[in-house]
XYZ file of C-alpha atoms in Angstrom:
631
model
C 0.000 0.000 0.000
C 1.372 3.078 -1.019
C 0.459 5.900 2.252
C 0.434 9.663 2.063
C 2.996 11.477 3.201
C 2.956 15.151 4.272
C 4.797 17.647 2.398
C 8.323 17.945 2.426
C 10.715 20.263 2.594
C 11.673 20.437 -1.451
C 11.747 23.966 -2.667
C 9.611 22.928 -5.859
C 5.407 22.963 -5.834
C 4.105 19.333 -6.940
C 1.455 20.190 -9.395
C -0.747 17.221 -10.492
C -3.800 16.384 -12.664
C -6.363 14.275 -10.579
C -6.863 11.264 -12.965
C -7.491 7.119 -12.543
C -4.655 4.540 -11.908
C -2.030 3.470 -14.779
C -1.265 -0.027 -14.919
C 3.128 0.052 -14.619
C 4.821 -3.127 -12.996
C 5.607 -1.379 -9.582
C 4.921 -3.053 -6.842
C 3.152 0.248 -5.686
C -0.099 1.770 -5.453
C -1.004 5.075 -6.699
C -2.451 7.642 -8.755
C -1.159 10.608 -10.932
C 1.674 10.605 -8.655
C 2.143 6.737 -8.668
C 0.972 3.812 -10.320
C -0.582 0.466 -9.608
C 0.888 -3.575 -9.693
C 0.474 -5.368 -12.354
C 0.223 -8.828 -12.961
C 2.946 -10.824 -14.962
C 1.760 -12.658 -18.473
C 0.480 -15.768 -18.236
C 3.062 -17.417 -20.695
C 5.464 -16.782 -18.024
C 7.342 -14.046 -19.553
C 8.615 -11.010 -17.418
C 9.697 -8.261 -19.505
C 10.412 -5.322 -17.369
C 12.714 -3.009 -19.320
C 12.585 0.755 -18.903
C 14.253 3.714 -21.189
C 15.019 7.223 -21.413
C 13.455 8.855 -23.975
C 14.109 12.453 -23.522
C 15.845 14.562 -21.241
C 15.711 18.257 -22.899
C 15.175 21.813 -21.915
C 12.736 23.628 -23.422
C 14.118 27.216 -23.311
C 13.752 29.365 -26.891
C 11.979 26.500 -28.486
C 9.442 27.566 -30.815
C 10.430 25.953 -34.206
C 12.954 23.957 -32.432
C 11.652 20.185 -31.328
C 13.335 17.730 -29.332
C 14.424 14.652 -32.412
C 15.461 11.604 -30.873
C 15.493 8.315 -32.202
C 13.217 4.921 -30.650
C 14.388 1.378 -30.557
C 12.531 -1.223 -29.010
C 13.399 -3.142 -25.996
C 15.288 -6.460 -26.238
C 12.472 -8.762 -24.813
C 8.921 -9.215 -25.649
C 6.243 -7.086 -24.116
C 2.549 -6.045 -24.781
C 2.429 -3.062 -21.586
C 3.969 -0.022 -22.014
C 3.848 3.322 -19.997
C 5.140 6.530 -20.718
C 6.646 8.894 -17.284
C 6.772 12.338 -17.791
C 8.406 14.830 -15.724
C 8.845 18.407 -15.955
C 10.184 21.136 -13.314
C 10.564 24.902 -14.289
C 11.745 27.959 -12.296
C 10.469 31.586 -12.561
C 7.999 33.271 -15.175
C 6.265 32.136 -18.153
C 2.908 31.132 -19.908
C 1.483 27.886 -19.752
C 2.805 26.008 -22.959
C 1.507 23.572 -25.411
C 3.153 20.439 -26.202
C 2.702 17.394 -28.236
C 4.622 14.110 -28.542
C 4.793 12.271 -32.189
C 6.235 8.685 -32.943
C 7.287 9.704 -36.273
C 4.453 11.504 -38.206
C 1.503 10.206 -35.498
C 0.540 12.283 -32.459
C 1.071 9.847 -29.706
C 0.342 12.654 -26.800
C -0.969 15.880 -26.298
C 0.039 17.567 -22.868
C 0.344 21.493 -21.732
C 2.849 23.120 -19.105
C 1.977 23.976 -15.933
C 3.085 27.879 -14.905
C 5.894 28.020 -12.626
C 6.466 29.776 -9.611
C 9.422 32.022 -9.025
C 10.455 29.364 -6.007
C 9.527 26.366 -8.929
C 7.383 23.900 -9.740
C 7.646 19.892 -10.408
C 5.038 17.350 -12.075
C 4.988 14.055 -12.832
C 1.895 12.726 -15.561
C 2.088 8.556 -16.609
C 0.104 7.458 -19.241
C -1.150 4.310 -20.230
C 0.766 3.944 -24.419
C -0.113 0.229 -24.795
C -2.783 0.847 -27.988
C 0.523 1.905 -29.816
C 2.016 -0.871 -29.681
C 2.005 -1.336 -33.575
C 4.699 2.039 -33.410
C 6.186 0.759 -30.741
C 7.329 -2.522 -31.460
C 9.585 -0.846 -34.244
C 11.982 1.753 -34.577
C 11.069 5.358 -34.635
C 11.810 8.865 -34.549
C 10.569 10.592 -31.356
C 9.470 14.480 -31.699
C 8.513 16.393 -28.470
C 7.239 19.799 -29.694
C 7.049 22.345 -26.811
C 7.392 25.851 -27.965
C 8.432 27.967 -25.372
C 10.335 31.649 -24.964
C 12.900 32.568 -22.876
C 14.124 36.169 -22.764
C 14.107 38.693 -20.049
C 10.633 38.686 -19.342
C 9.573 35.172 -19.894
C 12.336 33.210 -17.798
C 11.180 29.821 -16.849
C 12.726 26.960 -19.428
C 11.185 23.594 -18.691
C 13.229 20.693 -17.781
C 11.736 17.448 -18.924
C 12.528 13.805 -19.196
C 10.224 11.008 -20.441
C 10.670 7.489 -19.968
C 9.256 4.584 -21.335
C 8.294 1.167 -19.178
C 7.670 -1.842 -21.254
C 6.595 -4.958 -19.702
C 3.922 -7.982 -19.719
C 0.459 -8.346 -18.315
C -2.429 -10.424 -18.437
C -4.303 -8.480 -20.899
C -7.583 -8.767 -23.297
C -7.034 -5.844 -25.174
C -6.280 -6.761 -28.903
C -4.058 -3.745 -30.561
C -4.733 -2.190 -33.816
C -1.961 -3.764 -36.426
C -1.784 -0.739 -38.013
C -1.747 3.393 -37.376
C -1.765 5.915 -40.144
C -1.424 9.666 -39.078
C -3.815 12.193 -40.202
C -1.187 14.693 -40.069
C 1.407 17.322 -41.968
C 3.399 14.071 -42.227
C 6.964 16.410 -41.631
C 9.291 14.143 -39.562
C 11.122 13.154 -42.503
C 12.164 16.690 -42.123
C 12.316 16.522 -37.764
C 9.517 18.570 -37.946
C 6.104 18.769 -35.791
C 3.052 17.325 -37.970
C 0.449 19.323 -36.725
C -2.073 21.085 -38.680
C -3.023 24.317 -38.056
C -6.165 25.260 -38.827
C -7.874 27.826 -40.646
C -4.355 28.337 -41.864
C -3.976 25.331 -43.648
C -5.711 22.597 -45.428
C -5.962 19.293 -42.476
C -5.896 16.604 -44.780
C -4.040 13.037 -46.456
C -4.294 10.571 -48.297
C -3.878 6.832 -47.858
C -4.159 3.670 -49.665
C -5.807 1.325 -47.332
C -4.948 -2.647 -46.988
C -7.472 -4.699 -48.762
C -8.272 -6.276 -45.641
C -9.043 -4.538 -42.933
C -11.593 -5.593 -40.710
C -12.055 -3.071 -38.341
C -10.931 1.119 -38.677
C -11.123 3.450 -35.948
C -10.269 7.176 -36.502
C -9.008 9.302 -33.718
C -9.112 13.346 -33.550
C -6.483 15.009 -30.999
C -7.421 19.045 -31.227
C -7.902 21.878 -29.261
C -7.943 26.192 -28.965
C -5.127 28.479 -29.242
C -4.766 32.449 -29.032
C -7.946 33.468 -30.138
C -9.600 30.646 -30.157
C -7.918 29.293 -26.647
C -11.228 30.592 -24.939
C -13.908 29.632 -27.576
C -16.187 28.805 -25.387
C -16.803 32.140 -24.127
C -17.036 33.437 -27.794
C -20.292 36.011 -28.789
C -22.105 35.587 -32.023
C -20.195 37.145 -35.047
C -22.713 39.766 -34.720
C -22.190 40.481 -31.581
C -18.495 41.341 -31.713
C -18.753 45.068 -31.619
C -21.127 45.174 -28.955
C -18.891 47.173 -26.499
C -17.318 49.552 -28.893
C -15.515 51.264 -26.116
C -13.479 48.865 -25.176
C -10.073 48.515 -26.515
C -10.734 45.581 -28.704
C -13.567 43.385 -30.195
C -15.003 40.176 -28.596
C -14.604 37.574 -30.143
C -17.036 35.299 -32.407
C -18.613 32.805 -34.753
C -20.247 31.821 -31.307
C -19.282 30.036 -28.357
C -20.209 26.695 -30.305
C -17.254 24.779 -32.294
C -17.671 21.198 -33.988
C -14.276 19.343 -34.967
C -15.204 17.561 -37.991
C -13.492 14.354 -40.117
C -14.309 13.976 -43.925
C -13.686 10.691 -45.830
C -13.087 11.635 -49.771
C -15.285 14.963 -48.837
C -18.048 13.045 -46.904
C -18.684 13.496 -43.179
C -17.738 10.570 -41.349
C -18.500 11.759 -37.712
C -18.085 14.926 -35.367
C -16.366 16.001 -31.684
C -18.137 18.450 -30.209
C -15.051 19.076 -27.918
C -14.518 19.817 -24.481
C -13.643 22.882 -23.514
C -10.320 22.594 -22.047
C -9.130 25.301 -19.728
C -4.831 25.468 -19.408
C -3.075 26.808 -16.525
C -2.740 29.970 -17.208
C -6.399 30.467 -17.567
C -9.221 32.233 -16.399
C -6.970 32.991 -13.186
C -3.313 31.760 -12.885
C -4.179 30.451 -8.859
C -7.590 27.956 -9.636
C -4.717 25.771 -10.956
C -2.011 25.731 -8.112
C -1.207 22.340 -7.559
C -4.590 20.974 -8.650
C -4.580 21.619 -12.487
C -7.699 21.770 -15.043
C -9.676 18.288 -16.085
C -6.972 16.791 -18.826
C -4.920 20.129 -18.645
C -2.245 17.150 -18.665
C -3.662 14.840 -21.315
C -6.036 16.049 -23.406
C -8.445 13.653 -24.748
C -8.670 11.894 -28.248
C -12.409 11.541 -29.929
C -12.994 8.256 -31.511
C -14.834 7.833 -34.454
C -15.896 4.493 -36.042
C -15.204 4.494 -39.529
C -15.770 0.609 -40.303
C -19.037 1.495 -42.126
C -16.615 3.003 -44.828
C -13.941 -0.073 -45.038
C -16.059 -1.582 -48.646
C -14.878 1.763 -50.101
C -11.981 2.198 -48.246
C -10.565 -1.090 -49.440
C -11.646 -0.925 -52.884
C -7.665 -0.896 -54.052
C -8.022 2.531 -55.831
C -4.122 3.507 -56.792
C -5.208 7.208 -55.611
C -6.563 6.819 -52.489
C -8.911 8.336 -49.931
C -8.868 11.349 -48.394
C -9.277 11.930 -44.857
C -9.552 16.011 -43.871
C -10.425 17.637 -40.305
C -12.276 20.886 -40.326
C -13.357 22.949 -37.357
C -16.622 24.320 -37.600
C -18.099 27.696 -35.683
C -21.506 29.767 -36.403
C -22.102 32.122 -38.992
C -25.412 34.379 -37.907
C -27.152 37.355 -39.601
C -27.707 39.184 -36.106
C -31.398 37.864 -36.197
C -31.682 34.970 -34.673
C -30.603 32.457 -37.523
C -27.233 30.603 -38.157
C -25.250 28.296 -40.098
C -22.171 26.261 -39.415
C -19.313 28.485 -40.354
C -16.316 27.652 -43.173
C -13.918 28.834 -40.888
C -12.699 30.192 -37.577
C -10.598 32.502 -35.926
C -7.008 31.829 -35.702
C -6.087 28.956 -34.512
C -6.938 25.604 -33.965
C -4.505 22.665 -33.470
C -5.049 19.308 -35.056
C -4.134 15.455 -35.767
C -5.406 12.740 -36.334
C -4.867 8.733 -36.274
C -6.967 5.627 -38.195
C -6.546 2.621 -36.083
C -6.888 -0.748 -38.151
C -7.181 -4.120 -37.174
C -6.338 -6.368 -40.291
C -8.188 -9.743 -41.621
C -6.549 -12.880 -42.795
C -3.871 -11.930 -45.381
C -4.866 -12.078 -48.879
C -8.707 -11.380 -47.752
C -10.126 -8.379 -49.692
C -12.762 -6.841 -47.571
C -16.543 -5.861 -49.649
C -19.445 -4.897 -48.732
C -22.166 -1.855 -49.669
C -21.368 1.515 -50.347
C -22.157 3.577 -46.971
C -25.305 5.218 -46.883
C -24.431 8.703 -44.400
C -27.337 10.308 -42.822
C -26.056 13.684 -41.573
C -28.297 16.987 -41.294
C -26.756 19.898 -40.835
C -27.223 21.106 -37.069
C -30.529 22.590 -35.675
C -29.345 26.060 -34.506
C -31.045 28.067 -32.079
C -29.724 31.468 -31.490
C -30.537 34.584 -29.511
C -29.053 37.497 -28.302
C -30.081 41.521 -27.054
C -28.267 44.625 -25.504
C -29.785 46.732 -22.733
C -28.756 50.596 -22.870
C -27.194 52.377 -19.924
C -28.779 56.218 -19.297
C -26.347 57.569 -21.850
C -27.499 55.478 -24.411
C -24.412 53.050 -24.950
C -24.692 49.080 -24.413
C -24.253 47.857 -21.407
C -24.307 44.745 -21.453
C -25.202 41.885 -23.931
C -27.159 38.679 -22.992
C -26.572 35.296 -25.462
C -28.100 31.809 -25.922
C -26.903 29.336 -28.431
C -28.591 25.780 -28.338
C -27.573 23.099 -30.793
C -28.530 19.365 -31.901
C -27.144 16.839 -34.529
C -28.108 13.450 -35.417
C -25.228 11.339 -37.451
C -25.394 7.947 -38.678
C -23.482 5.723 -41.439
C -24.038 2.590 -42.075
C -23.107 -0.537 -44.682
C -22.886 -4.491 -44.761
C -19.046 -5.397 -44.520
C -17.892 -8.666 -45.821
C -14.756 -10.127 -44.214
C -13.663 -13.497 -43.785
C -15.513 -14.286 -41.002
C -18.608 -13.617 -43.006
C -21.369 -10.572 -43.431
C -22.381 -8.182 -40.696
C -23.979 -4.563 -40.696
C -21.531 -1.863 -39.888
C -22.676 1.504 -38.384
C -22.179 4.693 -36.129
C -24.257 6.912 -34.691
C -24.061 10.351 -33.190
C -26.779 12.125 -31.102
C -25.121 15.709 -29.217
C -27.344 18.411 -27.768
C -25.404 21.401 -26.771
C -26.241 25.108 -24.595
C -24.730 28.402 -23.652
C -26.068 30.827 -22.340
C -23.909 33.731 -21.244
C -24.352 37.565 -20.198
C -21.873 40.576 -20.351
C -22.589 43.275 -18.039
C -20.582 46.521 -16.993
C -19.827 47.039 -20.578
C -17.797 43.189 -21.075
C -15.985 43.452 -17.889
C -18.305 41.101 -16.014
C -19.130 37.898 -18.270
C -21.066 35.131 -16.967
C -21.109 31.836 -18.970
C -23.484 28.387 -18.311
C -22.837 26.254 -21.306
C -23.137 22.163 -20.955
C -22.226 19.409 -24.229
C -23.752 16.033 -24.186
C -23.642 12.961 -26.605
C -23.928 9.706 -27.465
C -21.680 7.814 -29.422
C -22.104 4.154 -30.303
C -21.120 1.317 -32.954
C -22.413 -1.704 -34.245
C -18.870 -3.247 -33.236
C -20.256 -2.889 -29.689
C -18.451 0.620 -28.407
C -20.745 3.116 -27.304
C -20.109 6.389 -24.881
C -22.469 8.454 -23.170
C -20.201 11.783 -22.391
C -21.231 15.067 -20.824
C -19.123 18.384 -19.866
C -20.766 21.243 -18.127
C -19.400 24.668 -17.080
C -19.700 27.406 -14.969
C -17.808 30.401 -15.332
C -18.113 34.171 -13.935
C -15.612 36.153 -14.414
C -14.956 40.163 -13.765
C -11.916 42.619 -14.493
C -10.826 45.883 -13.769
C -8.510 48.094 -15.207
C -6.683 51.407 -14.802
C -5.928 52.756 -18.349
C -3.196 55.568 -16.862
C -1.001 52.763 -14.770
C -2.006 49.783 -16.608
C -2.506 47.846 -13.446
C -5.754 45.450 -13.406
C -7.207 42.922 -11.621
C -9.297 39.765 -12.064
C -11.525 37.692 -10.114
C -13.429 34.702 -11.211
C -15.301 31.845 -9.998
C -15.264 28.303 -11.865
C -17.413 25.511 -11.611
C -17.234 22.253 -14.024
C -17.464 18.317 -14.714
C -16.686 15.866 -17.207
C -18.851 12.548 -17.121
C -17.948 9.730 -19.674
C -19.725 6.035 -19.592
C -17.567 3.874 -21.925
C -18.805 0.295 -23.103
C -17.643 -2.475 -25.679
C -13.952 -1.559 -26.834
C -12.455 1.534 -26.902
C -8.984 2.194 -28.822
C -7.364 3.937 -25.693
C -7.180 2.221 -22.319
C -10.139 2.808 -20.051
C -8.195 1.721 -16.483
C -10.118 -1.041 -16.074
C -6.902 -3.260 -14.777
C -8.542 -6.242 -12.989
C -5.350 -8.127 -11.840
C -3.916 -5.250 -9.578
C -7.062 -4.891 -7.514
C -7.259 -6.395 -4.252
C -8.511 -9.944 -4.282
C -11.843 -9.064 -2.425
C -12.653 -6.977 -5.465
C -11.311 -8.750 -8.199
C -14.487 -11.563 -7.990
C -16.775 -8.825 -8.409
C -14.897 -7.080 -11.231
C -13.518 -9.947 -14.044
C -16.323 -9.197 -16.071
C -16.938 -5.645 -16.032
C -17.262 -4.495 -19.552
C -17.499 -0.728 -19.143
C -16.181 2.106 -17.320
C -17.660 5.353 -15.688
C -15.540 8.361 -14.960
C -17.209 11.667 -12.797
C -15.216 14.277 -12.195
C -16.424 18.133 -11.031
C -13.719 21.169 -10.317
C -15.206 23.939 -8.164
C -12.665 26.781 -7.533
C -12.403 30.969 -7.047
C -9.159 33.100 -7.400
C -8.118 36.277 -7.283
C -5.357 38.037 -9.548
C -4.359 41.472 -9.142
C -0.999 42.705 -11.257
C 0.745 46.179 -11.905
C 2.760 45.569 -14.912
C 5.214 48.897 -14.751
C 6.342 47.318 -11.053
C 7.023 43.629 -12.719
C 4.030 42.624 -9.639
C 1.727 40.052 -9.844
C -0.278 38.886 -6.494
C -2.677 36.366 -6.288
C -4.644 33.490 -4.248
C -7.468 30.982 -4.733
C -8.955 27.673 -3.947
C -9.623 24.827 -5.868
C -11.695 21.337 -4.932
C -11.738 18.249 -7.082
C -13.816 15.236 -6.567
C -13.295 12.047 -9.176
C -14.851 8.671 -8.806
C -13.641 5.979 -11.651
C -16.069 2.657 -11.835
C -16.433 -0.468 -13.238
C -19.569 -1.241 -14.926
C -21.381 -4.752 -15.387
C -24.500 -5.551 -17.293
C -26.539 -8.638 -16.861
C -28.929 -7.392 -19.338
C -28.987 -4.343 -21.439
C -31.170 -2.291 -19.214
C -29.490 -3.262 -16.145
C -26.182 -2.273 -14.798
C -23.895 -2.703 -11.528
C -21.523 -0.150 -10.630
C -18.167 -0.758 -8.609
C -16.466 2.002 -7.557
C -12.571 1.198 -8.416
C -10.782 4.547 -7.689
C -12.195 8.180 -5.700
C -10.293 10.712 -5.127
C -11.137 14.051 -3.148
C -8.639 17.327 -2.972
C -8.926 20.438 -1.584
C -5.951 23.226 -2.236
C -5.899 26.888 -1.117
C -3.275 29.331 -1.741
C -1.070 26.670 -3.706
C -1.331 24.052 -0.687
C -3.205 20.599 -0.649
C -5.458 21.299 2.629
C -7.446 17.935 2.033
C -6.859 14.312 0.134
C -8.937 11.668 0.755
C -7.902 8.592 -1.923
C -9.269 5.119 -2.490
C -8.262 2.195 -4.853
C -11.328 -0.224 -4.818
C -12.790 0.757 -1.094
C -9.104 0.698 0.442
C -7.916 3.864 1.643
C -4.437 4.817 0.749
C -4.521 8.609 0.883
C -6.138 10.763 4.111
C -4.397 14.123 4.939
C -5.561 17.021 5.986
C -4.001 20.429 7.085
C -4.616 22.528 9.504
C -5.795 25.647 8.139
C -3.510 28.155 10.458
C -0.321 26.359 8.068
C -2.206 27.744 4.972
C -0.790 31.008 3.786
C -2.980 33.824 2.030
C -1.789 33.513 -1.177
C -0.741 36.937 -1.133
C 2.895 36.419 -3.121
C 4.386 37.533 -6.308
C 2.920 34.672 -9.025
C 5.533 36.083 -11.778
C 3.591 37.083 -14.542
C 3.394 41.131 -14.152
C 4.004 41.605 -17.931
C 0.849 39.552 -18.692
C -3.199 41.317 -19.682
C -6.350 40.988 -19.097
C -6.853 39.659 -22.898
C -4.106 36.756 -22.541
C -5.720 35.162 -19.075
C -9.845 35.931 -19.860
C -9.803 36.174 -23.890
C -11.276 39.547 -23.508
C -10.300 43.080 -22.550
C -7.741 44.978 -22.915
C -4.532 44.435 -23.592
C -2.523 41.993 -26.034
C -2.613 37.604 -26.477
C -0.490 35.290 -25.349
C 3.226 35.051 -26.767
C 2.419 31.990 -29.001
């Protein structure tokens, strides 16, 4: 049993994202900042084998990417975990960064911000449904842009290491992985798209026999677009012409999209990811935002497709990702835009799982059933006593219905292929004080499920109120907001990335219960409040805020498709105030391994310089005055 211990005396901050166990061969239990036993394979081999994969700083970085090269251990294996740790000392934005096995995006991760005193975080994640990269040779890219000069001074000092060893495991691995990507590590370059800036699309050649094809979209907000969700009808925009700059627009709704040969396929209606440096620098001191660490992939069954996909034409199909806003006319009626603002970050990945060599895989041309989205959309000002806007109230609700479907012939025989999409979507938000008070309630849910037998149920509400001030003669500001937000997924049948359901390192009392379990729930809600106050001309920044986390991970059984037993496998509950964990309470299938609390005379104020005096309003809310983020 792995116990808590009480802070020590290290100079650096541990940051961590709250997330379920990762299956590692330790003999440990743990969490984000530890990992959990697993059992050896049944064959009897016991490949334990760990390797360095980077150890880099990340100072003036931007263009510059960490190339290594990737052999694979000497011993068999079918587990692997990747450990990455990063400290950094001083000031400087939160960062992006993404991790590519040659021209694939294996993971997508952002930077904590540092401290002038330092920070330190540790993030494993479960690689094994890579396993056809990483049982050959490849070149590793780690592309973290980052700025050092004299007023950004934080590098970041990372090192990733890889685990490889053997389990007892069901999970059968895709044979194959083609990136939906730039494709530039030929030239030990990134392959990210950027989008609108570029066209997000390739071209492939499938295998004649492929008998199953999952796509996978990695994407996400930057600059302008880093606070989308927030975003005003394109109409809208101007509504506070006093200000010092425009809101932004096409809406507060986005939809990632993926086109096969100029057909949707399916959607992501994406979660609205919030880095560290956002909304206010101290929600996310140690506790960071849902996935701030590892953003989440959408899956997107494209089986339906495989009797045209595998019809051995010598040019191909073309797979493209879009990202989708509103268009309105300022009266109430919209249309999914062509573009957005600048910029969105993409990749993508088709996962196949191959038939019997030689096997040429048939079947009827997919029929695609895919409306447009049903759009409703609202907005009005109300006038102050001098006539000008004062404030500007919003709603934007949205549905779509998807669904493809064929007959697929493989060598096991015919079956109908199909996927289906149901999302319902709202935001309703309100500016008052002429944009320097925005509230925002917006909540995404949907339902995506297979013939194959995957399905997810997924939903991601938020809560945000926000409010600024600013002095235009001395520049100094401040910001106060309050956050409140969840992310719910229920995952059945077979997902291409690991769920955590790891049945051989539970206790034994447990494992009876959960050797069947064929789906997993995760709830997770953040509630938090800060305060930011900065005078840029002094190089001061102050701040404090608090930050609670609850996240329950369970196993789910069903004896019969309306029925379903839950067992709760991992729970985790954190409080942190003024940078310091006040409260952790931490279970691992009912056994407690984690209960600290602090007593709250130890808990400074918060009161301290946080670093980041050269920063604005518009880089931490996406509003305001001021200028973006350094990007």
């Amino acid at each position: 049993m792995r116990l808590f211990h009480a802070p020590t005396a290290s100079p650096l901050l541990e940051v961590f994202q709250v997330y379920q166990p990762v299956l590692t061969p330790s003999h440990w239990l743990g969490d984000g900042s530890g990992d959990i036993a697993g059992a050896p394979a049944s064959d009897g081999t016991d490949c334990v084998h760990t390797s360095v994969l980077m150890d880099h700083v990340f100072a003036f970085s931007y263009g510059h990417p960490f190339v290594g090269d990737y052999t694979p251990p000497p011993c068999k294996f079918n587990q692997v975990s990747f450990n990455l740790t990063v400290t950094s000392r001083g000031r400087q934005f939160d960062r992006l960064g993404l991790l590519y096995l040659g021209d694939s995006e294996v993971f997508r991760t952002s930077t904590a911000e540092p401290t002038w005193d330092g920070i330190e975080w540790t993030y494993i994640k479960d690689m094994s449904n890579y396993l056809a990269l990483l049982k050959t040779s490849q070149k590793i890219i780690f592309d973290l842009g980052n700025l050092v000069d004299e007023t950004y001074t934080a590098p970041f000092n990372a090192t990733l290491t890889a685990t490889f060893f053997s389990s007892e495991s069901t999970a059968t691995p895709a044979d194959v992985i083609l990136p939906i990507s730039a494709r530039l590590s030929s030239e030990n370059k990134p392959s990210a798209f950027s989008i609108p800036s570029q066209n997000a699309s390739t071209t492939y050649v499938f295998p004649g026999n492929v008998r199953r094809a999952v796509a996978t979209i990695s994407s996400c907000g930057q600059a302008d677009e880093e606070f989308w969700f927030g975003n005003v009808l394109s109409s809208d925009i101007g509504a506070f012409p006093s200000s010092d700059a425009p809101l932004f627009g096409y809406s507060p709704f986005r939809e990632v999209q993926l086109y096969i040969d100029g057909n949707l396929a399916g959607v992501e209606w994406p979660f609205p990811i919030v880095f560290t440096g956002g909304v206010v620098p101290g929600l996310w001191r140690p506790i960071v935002g849902i996935d701030a660490f590892d953003l989440r992939e959408h899956e997107i069954d494209i089986t339906p497709w495989l009797p045209l996909l595998c019809d051995g034409a010598s040019d191909g199909h073309t797979f493209e990702i879009r990202v989708a806003g509103i268009d309105d006319d300022g009266h109430g009626h919209g249309a999914l835009s062509k573009t957005v603002a600048n910029y969105w970050v993409v990749t993508g990945k088709i996962f196949l799982w191959l038939d019997a060599p030689g096997w040429v895989t048939k079947g009827s041309k997919p029929t695609a059933v895919n409306p447009n989205p049903h759009f409703e959309l609202s907005s009005s000002v109300e006038l102050n006593l001098a006539k000008a806007n004062e404030s500007l109230t919003y709603a934007v609700n949205a549905t779509r219905e998807l669904s493809v479907s064929s007959i697929v012939l493989t060598s096991e025989g015919l079956f109908a292929a199909s996927w289906i999409q149901s999302l319902t979507y709202s935001n309703a938000g309100r500016f008052t004080a002429k944009g320097n008070i925005q509230l925002t309630k917006q909540n995404t849910k949907g339902l995506d499920a297979s013939a194959g037998g995957y399905s997810r149920a997924y939903s991601y509400p938020v809560w945000v109120n926000t409010s600024y001030s600013f002095e235009s003669t001395s520049g100094n500001f401040t910001i106060d907001a309050d956050i409140s937000r969840g992310l719910d997924f229920e995952t059945w049948g077979t997902p291409v990335f690991p769920t955590g359901l790891h049945y051989s390192s539970l206790p034994p009392t447990t494992r009876s219960h959960t050797s069947q379990l064929t789906g997993s729930a995760l709830h997770t809600t953040q509630n938090g409040s800060a305060h930011y106050e900065a005078a840029p001309a002094l190089r001061l920044a102050l701040g404090h805020g608090t930050t609670e986390q609850d996240f329950i991970f369970t196993g789910l059984h069903a004896s019969a498709p309306s029925t379903k037993v839950g067992y709760e496998l991992y729970h985790r509950h954190v409080l942190a105030t003024n940078g310091t964990v006040v409260k952790d309470n931490e279970t691992i299938a009912g056994e407690s391994i984690t209960d600290y609390s602090l007593p709250t005379f130890l808990v400074g104020d918060g009161s301290r310089n946080e670093g980041f005096a050269s920063r604005s309003v518009r880089s931490i809310l996406g509003r305001g005055p001021g200028w973006e983020k350094v990007v």
